[in-house]
Each structure stands twice: as structure tokens, then as C-alpha cells.
């Protein structure tokens, strides 16, 4: 919800300051219809914002089509205490960012959360193929349990010496060494990031991936073929160099609303961005690093895997479910161990069909975002299940889905 008056400023001298934004051009929508002040007007809208949430509100205003024409500081009584230009405000925010959380005489990499978070500040292609960032492998851990199928690794890379930064839902490119069959350098492969913007250590110095080693039979020879880049990644050892590009992607970014409802549907390593979302929402260290994102919404993960041993990040997921039962729900579709209603294998689309009424009801809420990541083959089954539910109330699913996409509430990354 976009409130006309925001609270929650910190106890620091800067955190206790309050500003009044003068905004023009805000669009009316179902979401902001609920606001206590009218915005469908030709004049200005005035919004009171604490210093610690200035960047957050700049982003919301931009998303709603608004333009900030002035920012005025208020004194403790709520009276105007002068006027600053947008350029002055940006300078003040940057100065606060550069000094926040550092000790005297110690130079550190500032936390990403403290940087400007307006819509135009989504990091993209900081490092390109011609000049990739060279990081180092810190760890390479197996995620598949005993008796599971294949190998999936959680890899953590050190990025402390560069300027690589990213947001949850983005991807990075990996350039494997060597040449392809034509003798040319190997091209980069994209992988969804499995860590939050602060990294697994919550210090802005790492990025993590969830990688399955690709393995398949050659259609003509019948020989087993292993994926070039995935095999390279799965074989990395701590200390090995790694060429990284990016980040890329804007499709899978989380909404900034901490009251949002988030439906996640993933198969296999499609869990990567979902893990980043869940860490940002629920992990204690992350919550401490993001005081302006006190997630109080609801997240539901429907996860498709072949066997219990293949439930990636199983302990993490179950810990969150146990700790936040009112805010997180986990539903697994274990194809080789569970049966659907017809006695066949339980796939993710079968789980969606089982819970279609609840999912459909959630999707009516303007605060609900749906994310799908993993194998492309699940999309048709998901559409069929939701289409059947929508038809019960005379709604054409494809039209409703298009409306969700247009509203930025339907996010898909499949392969």
C-alpha cells in the first residue's frame, strides 16, 4: 500500500528527519484507489516521507507515473523547514549512503540496500563479455541427498574486489574456459542468482548459483553428453577463478511492497530466484540488513522435484515454514514418489490443479505476484488448471493472465 504519510524513521539524526514530496502526474489504479487522498486531479499531491524511506518512495512514485517537483524538509512540528531541489536531495542521500555503517578509517563496500532504489537504478550489464569480472570460487556444495537423481551444486563466489551488484531475480553470465567445436572461445551461459543482493554472508561480497550438471544422451550415437558450462561449474574448487558478466534481467524482480502476496512455482534449479526471495523475506540477518523491507505478506512455494532427496535447500525451506507458518507455505510435487488424483505421477501442474481455487482467489488481489521458473513444459499444465478454475466464474484465463502481465504481476523465466 502506498501511504500518504509514512512512519518508521530511525533514531539516528538523519533517520528522524521528515520530508514532504510534492508530486504531479500520479496515475489512479485499483491499488491506489484505496489511498486516503485523491490523486486523479490536475494539481499536486503532497506525501510525507521519513528520510530512511526516501529512496523507496521515489521508486513507488516513479512506478505510478508520478514526477517529484519538489522536496521540502519538515521540522519536528510538521512545519516547513525550507526547500531543497531534487539534485540537493540526491546528494544528501548519497552522502548518507557513503558514511552509513562504516567505522572511522575503515573503507568498506556499502550495503546495496543503502543505495538509491529508484526504478532506473536496476543494475544491468555492469560487466560485459569483452571485460568480465574475475571472481573466485569460495565453496561448491552438493544439494542432492543420498539416493537422489543427478548432481546439483550450490556455488558461492567472492565478488569483493569489483563493482558487481545485483537484485533478487536477476541472472549472471558465466564464461567457461576453452573453445567450442568451431575453435572459438566459449560463449557465456546465463544462470539465475540464488542469493539476495547482500549475498549468503549478508556482506555484499558474494554471489551464489544453483547449478545442475547437464547430462543427456546424444540422439544419434547414444553417448552420454555433459553440458560444457554446467560441468565446468560443478567441478570448480575453492580458490578457482571464474569469469562473470552481468547482471541481467528485470522480469523476475520482487515487488517493493512488504505486504505483497507472492506465489512461486519452480521445478529443479528454478528454485534459485525463489531462494533469494525467501531469504530476503525471512532470514534473520537479511531482515536486519533491510529495515525498510519488513516483509509481512504471504509467500507460497510450489516446488516440483523427482524425489525427496532432490528437494534443493530442503532444510532452509522447512526452517522458514516452521518459523513463519502464517507467512510461508511450502507445497512439494514429488513426481516419482507421489501420485496425482488419476494415479499418475505428481507434477507441479497437478499441485496447481489441486489448489487452483485458492490460487485463483489470491490472484484476484492486486498485491499478488506470481513467479514461474524452471522447465518450460510446466506452463501448459499450469495454464490448463487455472483456466478451468477461471471458467467457473465466467472469466477467460488468457485474458486475465494478460492483464496480470500488463500490471507487472505475472513473471515467467522458463527454459
mmCIF file of C-alpha atoms in Angstrom:
data_model
loop_
_atom_site.group_PDB
_atom_site.id
_atom_site.type_symbol
_atom_site.label_atom_id
_atom_site.label_comp_id
_atom_site.label_asym_id
_atom_site.label_seq_id
_atom_site.Cartn_x
_atom_site.Cartn_y
_atom_site.Cartn_z
ATOM 1 C CA UNK A 1 0.000 0.000 0.000
ATOM 2 C CA UNK A 2 1.254 3.456 -0.913
ATOM 3 C CA UNK A 3 0.524 5.657 2.094
ATOM 4 C CA UNK A 4 0.358 9.427 2.085
ATOM 5 C CA UNK A 5 2.160 9.506 5.420
ATOM 6 C CA UNK A 6 4.937 7.055 6.268
ATOM 7 C CA UNK A 7 6.342 6.251 9.653
ATOM 8 C CA UNK A 8 9.275 4.248 10.895
ATOM 9 C CA UNK A 9 12.173 6.723 10.700
ATOM 10 C CA UNK A 10 15.200 5.620 12.634
ATOM 11 C CA UNK A 11 16.640 7.098 15.774
ATOM 12 C CA UNK A 12 19.715 8.491 14.069
ATOM 13 C CA UNK A 13 19.823 12.252 13.389
ATOM 14 C CA UNK A 14 19.239 11.660 9.692
ATOM 15 C CA UNK A 15 16.676 8.913 10.326
ATOM 16 C CA UNK A 16 14.475 11.219 12.394
ATOM 17 C CA UNK A 17 14.189 13.795 9.596
ATOM 18 C CA UNK A 18 10.957 14.027 7.617
ATOM 19 C CA UNK A 19 10.362 15.451 4.153
ATOM 20 C CA UNK A 20 7.326 16.436 2.125
ATOM 21 C CA UNK A 21 7.270 15.418 -1.540
ATOM 22 C CA UNK A 22 5.248 17.493 -3.999
ATOM 23 C CA UNK A 23 4.209 15.069 -6.755
ATOM 24 C CA UNK A 24 2.328 15.524 -10.027
ATOM 25 C CA UNK A 25 1.079 13.045 -12.616
ATOM 26 C CA UNK A 26 0.197 10.078 -10.398
ATOM 27 C CA UNK A 27 -1.996 7.519 -12.110
ATOM 28 C CA UNK A 28 -5.108 6.098 -10.490
ATOM 29 C CA UNK A 29 -5.222 2.303 -10.221
ATOM 30 C CA UNK A 30 -7.034 -0.361 -8.254
ATOM 31 C CA UNK A 31 -4.090 -0.460 -5.889
ATOM 32 C CA UNK A 32 -4.038 3.236 -5.096
ATOM 33 C CA UNK A 33 -7.819 3.575 -5.177
ATOM 34 C CA UNK A 34 -7.562 2.533 -1.528
ATOM 35 C CA UNK A 35 -5.431 5.526 -0.564
ATOM 36 C CA UNK A 36 -6.921 8.116 1.717
ATOM 37 C CA UNK A 37 -6.258 11.008 -0.627
ATOM 38 C CA UNK A 38 -7.395 11.568 -4.234
ATOM 39 C CA UNK A 39 -4.773 11.519 -6.980
ATOM 40 C CA UNK A 40 -6.948 11.781 -10.103
ATOM 41 C CA UNK A 41 -6.516 15.518 -10.338
ATOM 42 C CA UNK A 42 -4.539 18.084 -12.276
ATOM 43 C CA UNK A 43 -2.879 19.610 -9.196
ATOM 44 C CA UNK A 44 -0.148 18.374 -6.882
ATOM 45 C CA UNK A 45 -0.187 15.584 -4.326
ATOM 46 C CA UNK A 46 1.813 16.062 -1.109
ATOM 47 C CA UNK A 47 3.348 12.997 0.546
ATOM 48 C CA UNK A 48 5.167 12.983 3.908
ATOM 49 C CA UNK A 49 8.203 10.687 3.909
ATOM 50 C CA UNK A 50 10.848 9.879 6.577
ATOM 51 C CA UNK A 51 14.477 10.204 5.489
ATOM 52 C CA UNK A 52 15.117 6.459 5.760
ATOM 53 C CA UNK A 53 12.399 5.708 3.183
ATOM 54 C CA UNK A 54 13.102 8.447 0.622
ATOM 55 C CA UNK A 55 14.529 6.067 -1.991
ATOM 56 C CA UNK A 56 11.693 3.573 -1.519
ATOM 57 C CA UNK A 57 9.061 6.258 -2.100
ATOM 58 C CA UNK A 58 10.901 7.681 -5.101
ATOM 59 C CA UNK A 59 10.644 4.229 -6.672
ATOM 60 C CA UNK A 60 6.943 3.865 -5.869
ATOM 61 C CA UNK A 61 6.160 7.296 -7.269
ATOM 62 C CA UNK A 62 8.038 6.502 -10.478
ATOM 63 C CA UNK A 63 6.171 3.181 -10.851
ATOM 64 C CA UNK A 64 2.868 5.060 -10.539
ATOM 65 C CA UNK A 65 3.837 7.523 -13.270
ATOM 66 C CA UNK A 66 4.414 10.423 -10.918
ATOM 67 C CA UNK A 67 7.038 13.158 -11.024
ATOM 68 C CA UNK A 68 8.537 14.769 -7.932
ATOM 69 C CA UNK A 69 8.677 18.540 -8.444
ATOM 70 C CA UNK A 70 9.983 19.498 -5.011
ATOM 71 C CA UNK A 71 11.157 18.034 -1.722
ATOM 72 C CA UNK A 72 10.673 20.091 1.430
ATOM 73 C CA UNK A 73 12.124 19.229 4.858
ATOM 74 C CA UNK A 74 9.727 19.442 7.801
ATOM 75 C CA UNK A 75 10.620 20.352 11.357
ATOM 76 C CA UNK A 76 9.581 18.353 14.418
ATOM 77 C CA UNK A 77 6.191 20.101 14.454
ATOM 78 C CA UNK A 78 5.471 19.172 10.856
ATOM 79 C CA UNK A 79 6.059 22.710 9.605
ATOM 80 C CA UNK A 80 8.109 23.511 6.527
ATOM 81 C CA UNK A 81 11.787 23.990 7.329
ATOM 82 C CA UNK A 82 12.966 25.180 3.943
ATOM 83 C CA UNK A 83 13.087 23.710 0.453
ATOM 84 C CA UNK A 84 15.611 21.573 -1.399
ATOM 85 C CA UNK A 85 15.941 20.733 -5.063
ATOM 86 C CA UNK A 86 15.932 17.187 -6.340
ATOM 87 C CA UNK A 87 19.673 17.469 -7.030
ATOM 88 C CA UNK A 88 20.364 18.512 -3.441
ATOM 89 C CA UNK A 89 18.240 15.664 -2.145
ATOM 90 C CA UNK A 90 20.120 13.125 -4.246
ATOM 91 C CA UNK A 91 23.415 14.467 -2.920
ATOM 92 C CA UNK A 92 22.236 14.164 0.660
ATOM 93 C CA UNK A 93 21.127 10.583 0.101
ATOM 94 C CA UNK A 94 24.480 9.682 -1.446
ATOM 95 C CA UNK A 95 26.415 11.234 1.429
ATOM 96 C CA UNK A 96 24.335 9.263 3.914
ATOM 97 C CA UNK A 97 24.996 6.068 1.918
ATOM 98 C CA UNK A 98 28.758 6.594 1.789
ATOM 99 C CA UNK A 99 29.065 7.004 5.540
ATOM 100 C CA UNK A 100 26.394 4.627 6.781
ATOM 101 C CA UNK A 101 27.615 1.535 8.595
ATOM 102 C CA UNK A 102 31.354 2.306 8.395
ATOM 103 C CA UNK A 103 33.897 2.725 11.126
ATOM 104 C CA UNK A 104 36.371 5.573 11.255
ATOM 105 C CA UNK A 105 39.319 4.915 8.979
ATOM 106 C CA UNK A 106 37.806 1.739 7.516
ATOM 107 C CA UNK A 107 36.757 1.672 3.876
ATOM 108 C CA UNK A 108 34.013 -0.846 3.127
ATOM 109 C CA UNK A 109 31.745 -1.731 0.266
ATOM 110 C CA UNK A 110 28.402 -0.048 1.071
ATOM 111 C CA UNK A 111 25.363 -2.256 1.520
ATOM 112 C CA UNK A 112 23.208 -2.374 -1.598
ATOM 113 C CA UNK A 113 20.075 -1.544 0.394
ATOM 114 C CA UNK A 114 21.514 1.878 1.217
ATOM 115 C CA UNK A 115 21.984 2.771 -2.440
ATOM 116 C CA UNK A 116 19.338 4.591 -4.458
ATOM 117 C CA UNK A 117 16.489 2.214 -5.267
ATOM 118 C CA UNK A 118 14.535 4.153 -7.879
ATOM 119 C CA UNK A 119 13.206 2.250 -10.868
ATOM 120 C CA UNK A 120 16.070 3.448 -13.067
ATOM 121 C CA UNK A 121 18.677 2.062 -10.632
ATOM 122 C CA UNK A 122 18.317 -1.604 -11.578
ATOM 123 C CA UNK A 123 21.901 -2.778 -12.214
ATOM 124 C CA UNK A 124 22.336 -4.246 -15.692
ATOM 125 C CA UNK A 125 25.462 -5.333 -17.598
ATOM 126 C CA UNK A 126 27.998 -3.841 -15.206
ATOM 127 C CA UNK A 127 30.399 -6.422 -16.615
ATOM 128 C CA UNK A 128 30.247 -7.459 -20.273
ATOM 129 C CA UNK A 129 31.714 -10.461 -22.142
ATOM 130 C CA UNK A 130 34.622 -8.434 -23.506
ATOM 131 C CA UNK A 131 35.684 -7.435 -19.984
ATOM 132 C CA UNK A 132 34.160 -9.856 -17.471
ATOM 133 C CA UNK A 133 34.643 -9.701 -13.740
ATOM 134 C CA UNK A 134 37.070 -12.329 -12.477
ATOM 135 C CA UNK A 135 35.850 -13.645 -9.159
ATOM 136 C CA UNK A 136 36.893 -16.638 -7.116
ATOM 137 C CA UNK A 137 35.041 -19.766 -6.114
ATOM 138 C CA UNK A 138 34.589 -19.815 -2.347
ATOM 139 C CA UNK A 139 32.618 -23.036 -1.970
ATOM 140 C CA UNK A 140 30.952 -25.747 -4.046
ATOM 141 C CA UNK A 141 28.438 -27.893 -2.160
ATOM 142 C CA UNK A 142 26.240 -30.803 -3.258
ATOM 143 C CA UNK A 143 22.498 -30.198 -2.786
ATOM 144 C CA UNK A 144 21.123 -33.594 -3.846
ATOM 145 C CA UNK A 145 20.777 -36.054 -0.988
ATOM 146 C CA UNK A 146 21.809 -39.682 -0.960
ATOM 147 C CA UNK A 147 19.839 -41.717 -3.463
ATOM 148 C CA UNK A 148 18.778 -38.641 -5.450
ATOM 149 C CA UNK A 149 18.988 -38.132 -9.183
ATOM 150 C CA UNK A 150 21.914 -36.292 -10.759
ATOM 151 C CA UNK A 151 24.078 -33.633 -9.172
ATOM 152 C CA UNK A 152 23.119 -30.069 -8.249
ATOM 153 C CA UNK A 153 25.657 -27.750 -6.673
ATOM 154 C CA UNK A 154 25.381 -24.579 -4.623
ATOM 155 C CA UNK A 155 28.299 -22.373 -5.637
ATOM 156 C CA UNK A 156 29.395 -19.235 -3.839
ATOM 157 C CA UNK A 157 31.726 -16.707 -5.488
ATOM 158 C CA UNK A 158 33.770 -13.885 -3.989
ATOM 159 C CA UNK A 159 32.982 -10.564 -5.734
ATOM 160 C CA UNK A 160 34.502 -8.255 -3.121
ATOM 161 C CA UNK A 161 37.188 -6.767 -5.384
ATOM 162 C CA UNK A 162 34.822 -5.410 -8.031
ATOM 163 C CA UNK A 163 31.620 -3.454 -8.520
ATOM 164 C CA UNK A 164 29.279 -6.341 -9.316
ATOM 165 C CA UNK A 165 25.913 -5.745 -7.664
ATOM 166 C CA UNK A 166 22.537 -7.276 -8.368
ATOM 167 C CA UNK A 167 18.948 -7.675 -7.205
ATOM 168 C CA UNK A 168 16.916 -10.738 -6.326
ATOM 169 C CA UNK A 169 15.543 -12.327 -9.500
ATOM 170 C CA UNK A 170 18.414 -11.298 -11.769
ATOM 171 C CA UNK A 171 20.937 -13.545 -13.538
ATOM 172 C CA UNK A 172 24.665 -13.510 -14.165
ATOM 173 C CA UNK A 173 26.611 -14.874 -17.114
ATOM 174 C CA UNK A 174 29.404 -17.400 -16.718
ATOM 175 C CA UNK A 175 32.104 -17.757 -19.390
ATOM 176 C CA UNK A 176 33.638 -21.259 -19.297
ATOM 177 C CA UNK A 177 37.243 -21.677 -20.374
ATOM 178 C CA UNK A 178 38.305 -23.239 -23.659
ATOM 179 C CA UNK A 179 36.902 -23.152 -27.177
ATOM 180 C CA UNK A 180 33.784 -24.524 -28.839
ATOM 181 C CA UNK A 181 33.616 -27.050 -31.695
ATOM 182 C CA UNK A 182 34.442 -24.268 -34.142
ATOM 183 C CA UNK A 183 37.569 -23.250 -32.299
ATOM 184 C CA UNK A 184 36.063 -20.022 -30.979
ATOM 185 C CA UNK A 185 36.055 -19.003 -27.302
ATOM 186 C CA UNK A 186 33.126 -20.464 -25.387
ATOM 187 C CA UNK A 187 30.132 -18.162 -25.108
ATOM 188 C CA UNK A 188 28.620 -17.181 -21.790
ATOM 189 C CA UNK A 189 25.718 -19.061 -20.218
ATOM 190 C CA UNK A 190 23.155 -17.340 -18.019
ATOM 191 C CA UNK A 191 22.262 -18.623 -14.546
ATOM 192 C CA UNK A 192 19.652 -17.313 -12.123
ATOM 193 C CA UNK A 193 21.168 -15.914 -8.949
ATOM 194 C CA UNK A 194 20.337 -17.915 -5.821
ATOM 195 C CA UNK A 195 21.355 -15.301 -3.231
ATOM 196 C CA UNK A 196 19.957 -11.960 -2.138
ATOM 197 C CA UNK A 197 21.597 -8.689 -3.111
ATOM 198 C CA UNK A 198 23.655 -8.952 0.077
ATOM 199 C CA UNK A 199 24.939 -12.463 -0.647
ATOM 200 C CA UNK A 200 24.890 -15.567 1.538
ATOM 201 C CA UNK A 201 27.099 -13.896 4.134
ATOM 202 C CA UNK A 202 24.980 -10.700 4.042
ATOM 203 C CA UNK A 203 28.058 -8.547 3.450
ATOM 204 C CA UNK A 204 27.653 -7.568 -0.242
ATOM 205 C CA UNK A 205 30.756 -9.553 -1.127
ATOM 206 C CA UNK A 206 29.392 -12.766 -2.629
ATOM 207 C CA UNK A 207 27.007 -14.104 -5.262
ATOM 208 C CA UNK A 208 25.635 -17.659 -5.369
ATOM 209 C CA UNK A 209 24.300 -20.006 -8.044
ATOM 210 C CA UNK A 210 22.333 -23.256 -8.035
ATOM 211 C CA UNK A 211 23.633 -25.402 -10.924
ATOM 212 C CA UNK A 212 22.591 -28.828 -12.163
ATOM 213 C CA UNK A 213 25.122 -30.699 -14.262
ATOM 214 C CA UNK A 214 23.504 -31.134 -17.662
ATOM 215 C CA UNK A 215 23.616 -34.735 -18.839
ATOM 216 C CA UNK A 216 21.848 -36.302 -21.815
ATOM 217 C CA UNK A 217 22.137 -38.979 -24.493
ATOM 218 C CA UNK A 218 23.324 -37.952 -27.933
ATOM 219 C CA UNK A 219 20.350 -38.536 -30.288
ATOM 220 C CA UNK A 220 22.499 -40.256 -32.941
ATOM 221 C CA UNK A 221 25.329 -42.013 -31.119
ATOM 222 C CA UNK A 222 23.603 -42.714 -27.822
ATOM 223 C CA UNK A 223 26.691 -41.496 -25.975
ATOM 224 C CA UNK A 224 26.288 -39.579 -22.714
ATOM 225 C CA UNK A 225 26.942 -35.876 -23.274
ATOM 226 C CA UNK A 226 27.713 -33.475 -20.443
ATOM 227 C CA UNK A 227 26.967 -29.756 -20.578
ATOM 228 C CA UNK A 228 30.083 -27.664 -21.081
ATOM 229 C CA UNK A 229 29.414 -24.839 -18.641
ATOM 230 C CA UNK A 230 27.454 -26.785 -16.031
ATOM 231 C CA UNK A 231 30.179 -29.450 -15.860
ATOM 232 C CA UNK A 232 32.820 -26.736 -15.518
ATOM 233 C CA UNK A 233 30.905 -25.081 -12.691
ATOM 234 C CA UNK A 234 30.139 -28.296 -10.841
ATOM 235 C CA UNK A 235 33.853 -29.141 -10.915
ATOM 236 C CA UNK A 236 35.128 -25.827 -9.516
ATOM 237 C CA UNK A 237 37.248 -25.875 -6.386
ATOM 238 C CA UNK A 238 37.652 -23.148 -3.750
ATOM 239 C CA UNK A 239 40.181 -20.611 -4.997
ATOM 240 C CA UNK A 240 39.469 -21.207 -8.705
ATOM 241 C CA UNK A 241 38.936 -18.115 -10.852
ATOM 242 C CA UNK A 242 35.570 -17.575 -12.549
ATOM 243 C CA UNK A 243 34.623 -15.127 -15.322
ATOM 244 C CA UNK A 244 31.307 -13.400 -14.585
ATOM 245 C CA UNK A 245 29.189 -10.990 -16.649
ATOM 246 C CA UNK A 246 26.022 -9.075 -15.910
ATOM 247 C CA UNK A 247 23.822 -8.880 -14.061
ATOM 248 C CA UNK A 248 20.876 -9.150 -16.452
ATOM 249 C CA UNK A 249 17.117 -9.280 -16.220
ATOM 250 C CA UNK A 250 14.202 -7.211 -14.964
ATOM 251 C CA UNK A 251 11.370 -9.725 -15.431
ATOM 252 C CA UNK A 252 11.731 -11.573 -12.128
ATOM 253 C CA UNK A 253 12.258 -8.694 -9.696
ATOM 254 C CA UNK A 254 10.290 -8.713 -6.452
ATOM 255 C CA UNK A 255 7.671 -6.045 -5.721
ATOM 256 C CA UNK A 256 8.859 -3.483 -3.193
ATOM 257 C CA UNK A 257 5.634 -3.770 -1.183
ATOM 258 C CA UNK A 258 6.403 -5.702 2.039
ATOM 259 C CA UNK A 259 2.690 -6.589 2.256
ATOM 260 C CA UNK A 260 2.705 -8.364 -1.127
ATOM 261 C CA UNK A 261 1.484 -11.907 -1.691
ATOM 262 C CA UNK A 262 3.980 -13.957 -3.691
ATOM 263 C CA UNK A 263 3.108 -17.213 -5.464
ATOM 264 C CA UNK A 264 6.199 -19.155 -6.590
ATOM 265 C CA UNK A 265 6.144 -22.179 -8.900
ATOM 266 C CA UNK A 266 9.506 -23.822 -9.552
ATOM 267 C CA UNK A 267 10.988 -27.026 -10.905
ATOM 268 C CA UNK A 268 14.513 -28.169 -10.134
ATOM 269 C CA UNK A 269 17.103 -25.399 -10.235
ATOM 270 C CA UNK A 270 14.270 -22.964 -10.937
ATOM 271 C CA UNK A 271 14.336 -22.720 -7.146
ATOM 272 C CA UNK A 272 17.315 -20.336 -7.420
ATOM 273 C CA UNK A 273 15.459 -16.995 -7.576
ATOM 274 C CA UNK A 274 12.828 -18.297 -5.145
ATOM 275 C CA UNK A 275 15.556 -18.967 -2.573
ATOM 276 C CA UNK A 276 16.741 -15.366 -2.981
ATOM 277 C CA UNK A 277 13.179 -14.082 -2.448
ATOM 278 C CA UNK A 278 12.666 -16.211 0.647
ATOM 279 C CA UNK A 279 15.965 -15.200 2.189
ATOM 280 C CA UNK A 280 15.112 -11.540 1.653
ATOM 281 C CA UNK A 281 11.687 -12.037 3.205
ATOM 282 C CA UNK A 282 12.511 -14.274 6.159
ATOM 283 C CA UNK A 283 16.190 -14.764 7.049
ATOM 284 C CA UNK A 284 17.125 -13.004 10.297
ATOM 285 C CA UNK A 285 20.377 -11.466 9.029
ATOM 286 C CA UNK A 286 18.649 -10.262 5.877
ATOM 287 C CA UNK A 287 15.786 -8.744 7.835
ATOM 288 C CA UNK A 288 18.329 -6.864 9.972
ATOM 289 C CA UNK A 289 20.086 -5.598 6.839
ATOM 290 C CA UNK A 290 16.786 -4.440 5.286
ATOM 291 C CA UNK A 291 14.875 -2.495 7.974
ATOM 292 C CA UNK A 292 12.850 -0.753 5.256
ATOM 293 C CA UNK A 293 11.546 -4.102 3.972
ATOM 294 C CA UNK A 294 9.768 -5.719 6.938
ATOM 295 C CA UNK A 295 8.028 -8.445 4.942
ATOM 296 C CA UNK A 296 4.605 -9.091 6.410
ATOM 297 C CA UNK A 297 2.894 -10.538 3.364
ATOM 298 C CA UNK A 298 2.439 -14.145 2.315
ATOM 299 C CA UNK A 299 4.654 -16.404 0.185
ATOM 300 C CA UNK A 300 3.646 -19.776 -1.236
ATOM 301 C CA UNK A 301 6.178 -22.038 -2.965
ATOM 302 C CA UNK A 302 5.001 -24.960 -5.100
ATOM 303 C CA UNK A 303 8.139 -26.955 -5.878
ATOM 304 C CA UNK A 304 8.407 -29.769 -8.418
ATOM 305 C CA UNK A 305 11.175 -32.367 -7.978
ATOM 306 C CA UNK A 306 11.569 -36.078 -8.836
ATOM 307 C CA UNK A 307 12.474 -37.431 -5.377
ATOM 308 C CA UNK A 308 12.619 -36.289 -1.756
ATOM 309 C CA UNK A 309 16.419 -36.403 -1.999
ATOM 310 C CA UNK A 310 16.149 -33.807 -4.779
ATOM 311 C CA UNK A 311 14.383 -31.167 -2.680
ATOM 312 C CA UNK A 312 17.007 -28.458 -3.033
ATOM 313 C CA UNK A 313 17.627 -26.331 0.072
ATOM 314 C CA UNK A 314 15.265 -28.656 1.955
ATOM 315 C CA UNK A 315 16.440 -27.696 5.452
ATOM 316 C CA UNK A 316 16.262 -23.975 4.673
ATOM 317 C CA UNK A 317 12.726 -24.243 3.323
ATOM 318 C CA UNK A 318 11.469 -26.317 6.217
ATOM 319 C CA UNK A 319 13.075 -23.962 8.746
ATOM 320 C CA UNK A 320 11.275 -20.968 7.232
ATOM 321 C CA UNK A 321 7.996 -22.878 7.135
ATOM 322 C CA UNK A 322 8.324 -23.816 10.789
ATOM 323 C CA UNK A 323 9.322 -20.322 11.900
ATOM 324 C CA UNK A 324 6.793 -18.384 9.809
ATOM 325 C CA UNK A 325 3.751 -20.667 9.338
ATOM 326 C CA UNK A 326 1.397 -17.707 8.864
ATOM 327 C CA UNK A 327 3.543 -16.132 6.153
ATOM 328 C CA UNK A 328 5.100 -19.034 4.224
ATOM 329 C CA UNK A 329 3.605 -22.172 2.761
ATOM 330 C CA UNK A 330 5.562 -24.984 1.104
ATOM 331 C CA UNK A 331 3.920 -27.492 -1.238
ATOM 332 C CA UNK A 332 6.083 -30.138 -2.922
ATOM 333 C CA UNK A 333 5.232 -32.126 -6.039
ATOM 334 C CA UNK A 334 7.484 -35.209 -5.899
ATOM 335 C CA UNK A 335 6.900 -36.942 -9.217
ATOM 336 C CA UNK A 336 8.448 -40.356 -8.512
ATOM 337 C CA UNK A 337 7.068 -40.738 -5.017
ATOM 338 C CA UNK A 338 3.617 -39.122 -5.053
ATOM 339 C CA UNK A 339 0.523 -39.818 -7.144
ATOM 340 C CA UNK A 340 -1.917 -37.333 -8.644
ATOM 341 C CA UNK A 341 -5.682 -37.784 -8.430
ATOM 342 C CA UNK A 342 -5.641 -40.036 -11.507
ATOM 343 C CA UNK A 343 -2.949 -42.312 -10.123
ATOM 344 C CA UNK A 344 -0.186 -40.919 -12.307
ATOM 345 C CA UNK A 345 2.971 -39.113 -11.317
ATOM 346 C CA UNK A 346 2.597 -35.953 -9.273
ATOM 347 C CA UNK A 347 3.880 -32.983 -11.248
ATOM 348 C CA UNK A 348 3.765 -29.305 -10.381
ATOM 349 C CA UNK A 349 0.747 -28.718 -12.627
ATOM 350 C CA UNK A 350 -1.133 -31.380 -10.651
ATOM 351 C CA UNK A 351 -0.477 -29.494 -7.425
ATOM 352 C CA UNK A 352 -1.657 -26.297 -9.084
ATOM 353 C CA UNK A 353 -4.853 -28.069 -10.137
ATOM 354 C CA UNK A 354 -5.365 -29.309 -6.553
ATOM 355 C CA UNK A 355 -5.064 -25.784 -5.149
ATOM 356 C CA UNK A 356 -6.492 -23.901 -8.137
ATOM 357 C CA UNK A 357 -9.357 -22.360 -6.148
ATOM 358 C CA UNK A 358 -7.003 -20.884 -3.545
ATOM 359 C CA UNK A 359 -4.504 -19.702 -6.155
ATOM 360 C CA UNK A 360 -7.248 -18.131 -8.251
ATOM 361 C CA UNK A 361 -8.618 -16.332 -5.213
ATOM 362 C CA UNK A 362 -5.161 -14.980 -4.340
ATOM 363 C CA UNK A 363 -4.626 -13.736 -7.874
ATOM 364 C CA UNK A 364 -7.695 -11.508 -7.604
ATOM 365 C CA UNK A 365 -5.744 -9.422 -5.089
ATOM 366 C CA UNK A 366 -3.804 -6.591 -6.717
ATOM 367 C CA UNK A 367 -0.990 -7.261 -4.268
ATOM 368 C CA UNK A 368 -0.411 -10.798 -5.560
ATOM 369 C CA UNK A 369 2.555 -11.537 -7.837
ATOM 370 C CA UNK A 370 3.148 -14.919 -9.475
ATOM 371 C CA UNK A 371 6.622 -16.212 -10.386
ATOM 372 C CA UNK A 372 7.322 -19.289 -12.522
ATOM 373 C CA UNK A 373 10.867 -20.574 -13.056
ATOM 374 C CA UNK A 374 12.206 -23.863 -14.373
ATOM 375 C CA UNK A 375 11.180 -26.225 -17.163
ATOM 376 C CA UNK A 376 9.017 -24.652 -19.852
ATOM 377 C CA UNK A 377 6.917 -27.802 -20.102
ATOM 378 C CA UNK A 378 5.055 -26.989 -16.897
ATOM 379 C CA UNK A 379 3.466 -23.826 -18.312
ATOM 380 C CA UNK A 380 0.710 -25.511 -20.349
ATOM 381 C CA UNK A 381 -0.406 -27.603 -17.372
ATOM 382 C CA UNK A 382 -0.448 -24.589 -15.068
ATOM 383 C CA UNK A 383 -2.484 -22.620 -17.613
ATOM 384 C CA UNK A 384 -4.938 -25.501 -18.018
ATOM 385 C CA UNK A 385 -5.505 -25.797 -14.270
ATOM 386 C CA UNK A 386 -6.051 -22.079 -13.774
ATOM 387 C CA UNK A 387 -8.151 -21.811 -16.909
ATOM 388 C CA UNK A 388 -10.542 -24.438 -15.559
ATOM 389 C CA UNK A 389 -10.885 -22.517 -12.308
ATOM 390 C CA UNK A 390 -11.372 -19.141 -14.012
ATOM 391 C CA UNK A 391 -14.083 -20.556 -16.264
ATOM 392 C CA UNK A 392 -16.181 -21.400 -13.183
ATOM 393 C CA UNK A 393 -16.815 -17.678 -12.739
ATOM 394 C CA UNK A 394 -17.044 -16.886 -16.451
ATOM 395 C CA UNK A 395 -13.523 -15.496 -16.828
ATOM 396 C CA UNK A 396 -11.248 -16.232 -19.778
ATOM 397 C CA UNK A 397 -7.913 -17.225 -18.206
ATOM 398 C CA UNK A 398 -5.726 -15.960 -21.056
ATOM 399 C CA UNK A 399 -7.310 -12.517 -20.854
ATOM 400 C CA UNK A 400 -6.878 -12.427 -17.092
ATOM 401 C CA UNK A 401 -3.277 -13.594 -17.445
ATOM 402 C CA UNK A 402 -2.580 -10.847 -19.990
ATOM 403 C CA UNK A 403 -3.992 -8.295 -17.556
ATOM 404 C CA UNK A 404 -1.687 -9.625 -14.837
ATOM 405 C CA UNK A 405 1.287 -9.356 -17.171
ATOM 406 C CA UNK A 406 0.355 -5.802 -18.101
ATOM 407 C CA UNK A 407 0.087 -4.932 -14.407
ATOM 408 C CA UNK A 408 3.536 -6.442 -13.787
ATOM 409 C CA UNK A 409 2.156 -9.253 -11.626
ATOM 410 C CA UNK A 410 2.943 -12.309 -13.791
ATOM 411 C CA UNK A 411 6.630 -13.204 -14.046
ATOM 412 C CA UNK A 412 7.971 -16.160 -16.048
ATOM 413 C CA UNK A 413 11.501 -17.418 -16.725
ATOM 414 C CA UNK A 414 11.475 -20.910 -18.213
ATOM 415 C CA UNK A 415 13.747 -22.911 -20.490
#
